[in-house]
mmCIF file of C-alpha atoms in Angstrom:
data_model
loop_
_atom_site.group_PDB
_atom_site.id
_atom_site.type_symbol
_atom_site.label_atom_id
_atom_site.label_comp_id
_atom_site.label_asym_id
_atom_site.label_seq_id
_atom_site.Cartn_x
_atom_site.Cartn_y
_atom_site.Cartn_z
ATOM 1 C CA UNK U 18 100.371 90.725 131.238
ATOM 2 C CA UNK U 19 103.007 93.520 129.347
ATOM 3 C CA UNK U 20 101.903 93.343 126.156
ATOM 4 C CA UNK U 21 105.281 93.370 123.316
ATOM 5 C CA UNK U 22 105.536 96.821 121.656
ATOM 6 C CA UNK U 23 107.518 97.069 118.054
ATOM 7 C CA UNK U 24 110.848 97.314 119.705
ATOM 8 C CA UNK U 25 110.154 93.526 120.849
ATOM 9 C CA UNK U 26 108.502 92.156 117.603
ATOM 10 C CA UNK U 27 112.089 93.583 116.040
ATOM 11 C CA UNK U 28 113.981 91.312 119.107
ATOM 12 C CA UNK U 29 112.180 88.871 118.514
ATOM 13 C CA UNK U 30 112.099 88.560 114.727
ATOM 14 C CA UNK U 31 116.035 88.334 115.156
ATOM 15 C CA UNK U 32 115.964 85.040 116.661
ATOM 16 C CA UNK U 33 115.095 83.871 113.193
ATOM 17 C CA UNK U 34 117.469 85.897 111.250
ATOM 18 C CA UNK U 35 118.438 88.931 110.138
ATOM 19 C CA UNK U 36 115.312 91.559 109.501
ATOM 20 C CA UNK U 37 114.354 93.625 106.669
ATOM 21 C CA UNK U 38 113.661 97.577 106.736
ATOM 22 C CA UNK U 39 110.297 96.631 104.741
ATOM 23 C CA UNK U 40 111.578 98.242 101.322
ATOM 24 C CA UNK U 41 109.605 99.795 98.881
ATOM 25 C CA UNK U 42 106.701 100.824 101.697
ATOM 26 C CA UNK U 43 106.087 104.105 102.007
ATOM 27 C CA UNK U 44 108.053 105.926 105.240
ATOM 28 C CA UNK U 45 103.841 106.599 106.222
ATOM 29 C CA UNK U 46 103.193 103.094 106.623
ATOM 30 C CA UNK U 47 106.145 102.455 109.070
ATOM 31 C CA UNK U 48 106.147 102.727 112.535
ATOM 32 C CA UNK U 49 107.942 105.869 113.834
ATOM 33 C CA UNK U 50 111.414 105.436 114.126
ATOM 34 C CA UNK U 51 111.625 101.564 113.846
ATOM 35 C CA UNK U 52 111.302 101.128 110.123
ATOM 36 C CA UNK U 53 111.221 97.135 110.495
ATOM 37 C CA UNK U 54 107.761 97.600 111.458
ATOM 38 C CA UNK U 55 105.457 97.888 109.008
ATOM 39 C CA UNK U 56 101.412 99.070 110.008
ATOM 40 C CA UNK U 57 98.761 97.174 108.384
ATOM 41 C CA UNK U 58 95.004 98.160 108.981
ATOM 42 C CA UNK U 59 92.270 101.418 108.399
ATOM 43 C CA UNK U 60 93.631 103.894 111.124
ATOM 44 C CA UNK U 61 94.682 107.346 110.569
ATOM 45 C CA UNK U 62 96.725 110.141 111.799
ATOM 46 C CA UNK U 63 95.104 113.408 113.171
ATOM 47 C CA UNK U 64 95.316 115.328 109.733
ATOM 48 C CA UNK U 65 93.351 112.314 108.514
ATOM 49 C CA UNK U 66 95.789 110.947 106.386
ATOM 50 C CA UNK U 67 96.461 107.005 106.825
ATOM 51 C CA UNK U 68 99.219 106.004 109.068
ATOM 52 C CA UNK U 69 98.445 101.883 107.861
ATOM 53 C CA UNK U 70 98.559 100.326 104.587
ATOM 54 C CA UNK U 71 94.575 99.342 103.849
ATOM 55 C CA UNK U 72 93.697 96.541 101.378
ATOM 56 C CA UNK U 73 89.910 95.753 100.720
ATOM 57 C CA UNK U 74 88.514 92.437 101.413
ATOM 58 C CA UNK U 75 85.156 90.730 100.003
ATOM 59 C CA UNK U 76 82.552 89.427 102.145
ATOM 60 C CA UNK U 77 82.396 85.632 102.460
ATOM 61 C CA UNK U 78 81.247 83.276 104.380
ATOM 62 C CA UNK U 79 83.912 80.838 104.233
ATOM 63 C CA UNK U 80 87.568 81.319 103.804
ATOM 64 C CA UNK U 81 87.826 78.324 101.038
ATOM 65 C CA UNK U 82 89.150 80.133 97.837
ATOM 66 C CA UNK U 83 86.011 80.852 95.060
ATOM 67 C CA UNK U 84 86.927 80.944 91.878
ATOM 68 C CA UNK U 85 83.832 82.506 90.686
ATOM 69 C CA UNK U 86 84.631 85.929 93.308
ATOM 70 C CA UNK U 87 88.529 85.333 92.834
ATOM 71 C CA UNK U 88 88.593 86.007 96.561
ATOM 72 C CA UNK U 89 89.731 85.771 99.414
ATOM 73 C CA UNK U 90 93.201 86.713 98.005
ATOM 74 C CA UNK U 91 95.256 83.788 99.463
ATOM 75 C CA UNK U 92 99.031 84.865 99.213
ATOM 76 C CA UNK U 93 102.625 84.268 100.408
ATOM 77 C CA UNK U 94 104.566 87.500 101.256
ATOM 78 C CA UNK U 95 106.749 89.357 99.195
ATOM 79 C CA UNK U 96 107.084 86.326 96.543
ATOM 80 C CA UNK U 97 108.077 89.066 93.874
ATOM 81 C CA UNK U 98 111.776 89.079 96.280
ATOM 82 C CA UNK U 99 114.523 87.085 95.448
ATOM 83 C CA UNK U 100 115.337 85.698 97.636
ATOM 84 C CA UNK U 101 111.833 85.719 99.554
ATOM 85 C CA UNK U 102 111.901 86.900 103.133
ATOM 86 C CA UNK U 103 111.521 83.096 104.987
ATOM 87 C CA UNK U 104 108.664 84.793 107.593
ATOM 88 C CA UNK U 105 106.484 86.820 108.689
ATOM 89 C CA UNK U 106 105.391 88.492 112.033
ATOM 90 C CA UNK U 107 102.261 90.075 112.791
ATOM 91 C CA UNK U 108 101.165 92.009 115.980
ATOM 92 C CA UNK U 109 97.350 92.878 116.682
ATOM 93 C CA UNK U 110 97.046 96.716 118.510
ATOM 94 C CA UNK U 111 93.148 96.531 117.756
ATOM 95 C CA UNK U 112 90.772 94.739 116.269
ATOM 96 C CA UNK U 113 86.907 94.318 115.433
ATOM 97 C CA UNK U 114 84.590 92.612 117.285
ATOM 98 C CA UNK U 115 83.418 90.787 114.352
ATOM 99 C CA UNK U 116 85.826 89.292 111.183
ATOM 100 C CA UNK U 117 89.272 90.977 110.318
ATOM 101 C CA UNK U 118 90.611 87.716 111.074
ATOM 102 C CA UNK U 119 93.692 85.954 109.756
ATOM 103 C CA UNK U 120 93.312 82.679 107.985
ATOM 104 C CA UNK U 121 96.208 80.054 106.534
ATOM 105 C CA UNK U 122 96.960 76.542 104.791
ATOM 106 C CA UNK U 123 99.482 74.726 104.628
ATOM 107 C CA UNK U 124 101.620 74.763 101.295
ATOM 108 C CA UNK U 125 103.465 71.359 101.750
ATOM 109 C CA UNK U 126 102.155 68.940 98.674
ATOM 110 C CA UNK U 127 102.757 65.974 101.368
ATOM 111 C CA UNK U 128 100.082 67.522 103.120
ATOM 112 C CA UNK U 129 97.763 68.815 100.486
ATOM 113 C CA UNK U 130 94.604 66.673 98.853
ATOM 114 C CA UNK U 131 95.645 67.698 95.324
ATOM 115 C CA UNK U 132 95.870 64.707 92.879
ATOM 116 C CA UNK U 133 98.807 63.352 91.778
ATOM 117 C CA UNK U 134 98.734 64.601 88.354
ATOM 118 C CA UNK U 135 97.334 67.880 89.014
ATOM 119 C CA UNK U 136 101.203 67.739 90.689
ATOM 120 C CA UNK U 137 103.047 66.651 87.963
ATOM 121 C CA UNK U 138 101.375 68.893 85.991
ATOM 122 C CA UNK U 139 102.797 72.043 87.723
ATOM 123 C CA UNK U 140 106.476 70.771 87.927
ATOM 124 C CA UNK U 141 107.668 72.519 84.666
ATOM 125 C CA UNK U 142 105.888 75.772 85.208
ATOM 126 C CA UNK U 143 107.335 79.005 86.181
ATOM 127 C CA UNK U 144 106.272 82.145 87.650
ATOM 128 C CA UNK U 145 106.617 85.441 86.206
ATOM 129 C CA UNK U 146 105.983 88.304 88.584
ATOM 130 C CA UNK U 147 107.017 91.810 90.213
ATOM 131 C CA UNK U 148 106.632 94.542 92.406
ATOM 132 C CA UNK U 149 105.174 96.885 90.360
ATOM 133 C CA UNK U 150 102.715 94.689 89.108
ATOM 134 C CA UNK U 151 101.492 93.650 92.676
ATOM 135 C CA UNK U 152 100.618 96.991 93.482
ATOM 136 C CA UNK U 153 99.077 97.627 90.188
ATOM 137 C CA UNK U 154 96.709 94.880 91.457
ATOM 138 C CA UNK U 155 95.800 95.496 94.965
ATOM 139 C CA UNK U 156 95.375 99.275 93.449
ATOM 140 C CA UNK U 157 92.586 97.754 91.149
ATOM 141 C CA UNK U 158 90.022 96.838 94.222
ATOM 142 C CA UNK U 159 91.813 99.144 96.719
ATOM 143 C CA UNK U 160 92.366 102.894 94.638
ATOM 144 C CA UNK U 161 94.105 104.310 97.860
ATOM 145 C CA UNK U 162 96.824 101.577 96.968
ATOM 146 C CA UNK U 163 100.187 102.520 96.157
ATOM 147 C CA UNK U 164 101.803 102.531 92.623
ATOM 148 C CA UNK U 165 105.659 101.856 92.542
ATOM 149 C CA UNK U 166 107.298 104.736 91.360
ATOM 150 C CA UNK U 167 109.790 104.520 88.762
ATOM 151 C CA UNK U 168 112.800 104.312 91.030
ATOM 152 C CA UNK U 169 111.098 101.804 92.723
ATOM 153 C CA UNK U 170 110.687 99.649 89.073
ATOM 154 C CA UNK U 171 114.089 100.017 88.437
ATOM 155 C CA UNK U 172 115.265 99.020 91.862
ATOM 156 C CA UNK U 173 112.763 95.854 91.630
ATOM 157 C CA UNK U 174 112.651 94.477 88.032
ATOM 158 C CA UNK U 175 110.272 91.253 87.494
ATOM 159 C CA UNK U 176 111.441 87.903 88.553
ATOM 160 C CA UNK U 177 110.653 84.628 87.630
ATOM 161 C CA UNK U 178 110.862 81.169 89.887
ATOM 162 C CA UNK U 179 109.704 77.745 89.708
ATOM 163 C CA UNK U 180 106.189 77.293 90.685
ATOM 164 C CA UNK U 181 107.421 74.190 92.952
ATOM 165 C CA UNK U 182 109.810 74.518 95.253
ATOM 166 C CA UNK U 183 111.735 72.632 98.287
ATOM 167 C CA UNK U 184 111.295 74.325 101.654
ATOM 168 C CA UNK U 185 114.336 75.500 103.270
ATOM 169 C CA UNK U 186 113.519 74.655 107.119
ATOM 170 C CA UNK U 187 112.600 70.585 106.561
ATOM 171 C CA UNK U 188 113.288 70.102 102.571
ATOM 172 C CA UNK U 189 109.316 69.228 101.361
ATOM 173 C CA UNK U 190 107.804 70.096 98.242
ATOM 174 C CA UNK U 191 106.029 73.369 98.127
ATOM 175 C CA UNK U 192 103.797 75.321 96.286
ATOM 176 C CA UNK U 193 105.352 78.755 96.365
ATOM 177 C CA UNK U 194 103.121 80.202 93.892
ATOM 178 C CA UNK U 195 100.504 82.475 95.396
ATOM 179 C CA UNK U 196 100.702 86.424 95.821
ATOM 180 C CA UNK U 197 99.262 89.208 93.540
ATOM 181 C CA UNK U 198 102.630 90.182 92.055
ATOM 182 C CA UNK U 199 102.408 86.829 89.700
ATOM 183 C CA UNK U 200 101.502 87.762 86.400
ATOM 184 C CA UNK U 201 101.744 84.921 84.054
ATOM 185 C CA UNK U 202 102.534 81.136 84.586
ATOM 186 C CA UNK U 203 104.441 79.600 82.050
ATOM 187 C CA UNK U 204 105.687 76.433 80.997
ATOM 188 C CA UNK U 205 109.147 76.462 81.853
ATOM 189 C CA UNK U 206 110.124 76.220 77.943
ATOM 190 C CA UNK U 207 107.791 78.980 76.955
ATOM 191 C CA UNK U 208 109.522 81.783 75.337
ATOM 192 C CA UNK U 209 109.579 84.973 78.029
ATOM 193 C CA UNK U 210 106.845 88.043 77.873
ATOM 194 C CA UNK U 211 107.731 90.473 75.635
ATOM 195 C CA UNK U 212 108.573 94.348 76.967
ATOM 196 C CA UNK U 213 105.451 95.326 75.931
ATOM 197 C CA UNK U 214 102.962 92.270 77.600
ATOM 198 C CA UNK U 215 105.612 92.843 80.712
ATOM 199 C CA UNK U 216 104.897 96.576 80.731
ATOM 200 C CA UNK U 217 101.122 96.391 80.366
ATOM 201 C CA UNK U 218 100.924 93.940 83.243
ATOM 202 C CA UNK U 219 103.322 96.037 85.386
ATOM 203 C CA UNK U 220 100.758 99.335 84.839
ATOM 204 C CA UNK U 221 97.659 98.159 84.222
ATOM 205 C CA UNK U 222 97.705 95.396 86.929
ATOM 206 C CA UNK U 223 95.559 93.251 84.492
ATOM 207 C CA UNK U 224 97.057 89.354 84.763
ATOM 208 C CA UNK U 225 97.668 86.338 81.942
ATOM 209 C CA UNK U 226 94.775 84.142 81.764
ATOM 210 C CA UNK U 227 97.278 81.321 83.187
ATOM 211 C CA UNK U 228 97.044 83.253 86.804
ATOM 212 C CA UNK U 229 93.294 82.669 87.073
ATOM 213 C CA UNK U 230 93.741 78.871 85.281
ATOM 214 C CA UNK U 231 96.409 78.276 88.171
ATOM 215 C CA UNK U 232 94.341 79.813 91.312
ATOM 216 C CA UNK U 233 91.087 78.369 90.236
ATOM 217 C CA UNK U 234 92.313 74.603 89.765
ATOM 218 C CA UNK U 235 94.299 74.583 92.979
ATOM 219 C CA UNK U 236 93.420 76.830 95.253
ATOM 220 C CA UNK U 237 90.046 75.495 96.351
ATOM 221 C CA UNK U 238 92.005 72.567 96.962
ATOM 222 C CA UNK U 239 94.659 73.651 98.901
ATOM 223 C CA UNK U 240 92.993 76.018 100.947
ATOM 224 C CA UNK U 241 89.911 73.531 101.515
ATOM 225 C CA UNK U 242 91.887 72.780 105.498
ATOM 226 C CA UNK U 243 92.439 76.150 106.714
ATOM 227 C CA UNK U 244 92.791 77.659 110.252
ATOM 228 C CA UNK U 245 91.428 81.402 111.115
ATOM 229 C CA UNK U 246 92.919 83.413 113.849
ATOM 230 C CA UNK U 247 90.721 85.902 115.109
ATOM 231 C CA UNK U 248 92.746 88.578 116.445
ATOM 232 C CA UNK U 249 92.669 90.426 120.124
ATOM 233 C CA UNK U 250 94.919 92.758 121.185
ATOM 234 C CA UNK U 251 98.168 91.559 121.917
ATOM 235 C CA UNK U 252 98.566 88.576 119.545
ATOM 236 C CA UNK U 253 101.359 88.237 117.994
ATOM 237 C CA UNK U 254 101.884 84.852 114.856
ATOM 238 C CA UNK U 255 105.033 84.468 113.100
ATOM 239 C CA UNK U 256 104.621 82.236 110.104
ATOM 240 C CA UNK U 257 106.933 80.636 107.415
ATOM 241 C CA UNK U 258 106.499 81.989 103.904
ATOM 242 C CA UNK U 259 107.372 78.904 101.934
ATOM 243 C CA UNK U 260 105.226 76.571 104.249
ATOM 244 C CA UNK U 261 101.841 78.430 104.485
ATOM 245 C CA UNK U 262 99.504 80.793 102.237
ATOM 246 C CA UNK U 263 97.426 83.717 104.027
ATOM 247 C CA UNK U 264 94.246 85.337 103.714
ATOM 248 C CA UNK U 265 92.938 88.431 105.599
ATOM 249 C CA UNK U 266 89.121 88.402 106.134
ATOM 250 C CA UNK U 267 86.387 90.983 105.701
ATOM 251 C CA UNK U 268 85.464 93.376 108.240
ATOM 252 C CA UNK U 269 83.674 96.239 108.527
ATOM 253 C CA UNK U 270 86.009 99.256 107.883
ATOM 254 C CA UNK U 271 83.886 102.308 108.362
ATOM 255 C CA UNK U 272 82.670 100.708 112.007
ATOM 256 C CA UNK U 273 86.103 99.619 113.008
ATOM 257 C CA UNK U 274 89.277 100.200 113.437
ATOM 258 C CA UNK U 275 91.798 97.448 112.519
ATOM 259 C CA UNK U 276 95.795 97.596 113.376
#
């Protein structure tokens, strides 16, 4: 069977909408000539230099969030946006034998097994995150990371946005709380972060001790049903952002290449 090349991820990602040009991503991480697609893995070009963004992954054997290893980094994409890009697409070229897969859980609170106050609890919170401050993270346990640069800062100053939220495709509850650009989470009447708590987080990468509070109270709940898709060639998944959480999985980076 023809397998889709980026022209027809781009075709077919306009069936849901209109598509992004990936901002902020360096032009090395984007296909060549078709800037909607965006390369995620370990390959490289012939001078040796990466032609795919690469973000580290712990070993586990389970995909059930651990607290204890703050991994594996369960996220929604681009939730420092506003608005947030309603889905993703992804597209397997190659893959290893052995891990590298994709896992995901389902968001919806009608859906979840968290308690009914552990709910109520989280109704007046709000997240503070950004851009810059998601890279600074991933650049703390991946160094070939990214930084914004200070164009970039100014063109994508932090955001905040309630922790629960109603999904736009059927109207349930949400939690739309999850990706490494979230900083603090606050109690909706808390006074803001001051320039100078916003600015270390931003550079540093370093979060509020609500992030970890948050992540280790619900997401071994929510991420206790999961489903893993182990990637071959030619895959393609298209997922809604508000409605699922993602995790990539380890595999072994030196032995294998992954795009």
């Amino acid at each position: 069977a023809k397998r889709a090349t980026p022209n027809d991820l781009v075709s077919l990602s306009k069936e849901f909408g209109e598509v992004e040009m990936n901002p902020g991503v360096k032009k090395q991480f984007l296909w060549p000539g078709i800037p909607q697609v965006q390369v995620l893995g370990n390959v490289r070009r012939e001078d040796g230099e990466p032609r795919a963004l690469f973000q580290s992954c712990q070993r586990l054997d389970h995909v059930k969030y651990d607290p204890i290893k703050r991994a594996p980094v369960w996220h929604t994409d681009q939730l420092f946006r506003n608005p947030q890009p309603r889905g993703s697409l992804l597209m397997c070229i190659a893959g290893p034998p052995v891990g590298g897969g994709t896992a995901f859980a389902s968001t919806e609170l009608s859906e979840s097994n968290l308690p009914p106050e552990l709910i109520d609890s989280l109704r007046d919170k709000v997240l503070v995150m950004s851009y810059a401050h998601h890279n600074a993270a991933c650049k703390r346990s991946t160094p070939s990371y990214p930084l914004l640069t200070a164009e970039q800062r100014a063109k994508y100053p932090p955001i905040t946005r309630p922790l629960i939220t109603r999904a736009q495709a059927n109207g349930e509850e949400v939690l739309n709380c999850f990706n490494s650009s979230v900083m603090a989470v606050l109690p909706s009447t808390a006074p803001p972060l001051q320039p100078d708590e916003m600015e270390h987080y931003e550079t540093t990468g370093e979060k509020h001790d609500s992030v970890e509070e948050l992540c280790s109270t619900v997401l071994p709940l929510l991420t206790a049903q999961s489903y893993v898709h182990q990637w071959e060639p030619g895959d393609v998944v298209i997922w809604d952002n508000e409605r699922c959480v993602h995790a990539a999985t380890w595999y072994d980076s030196e032995k294998y290449a992954r795009e």
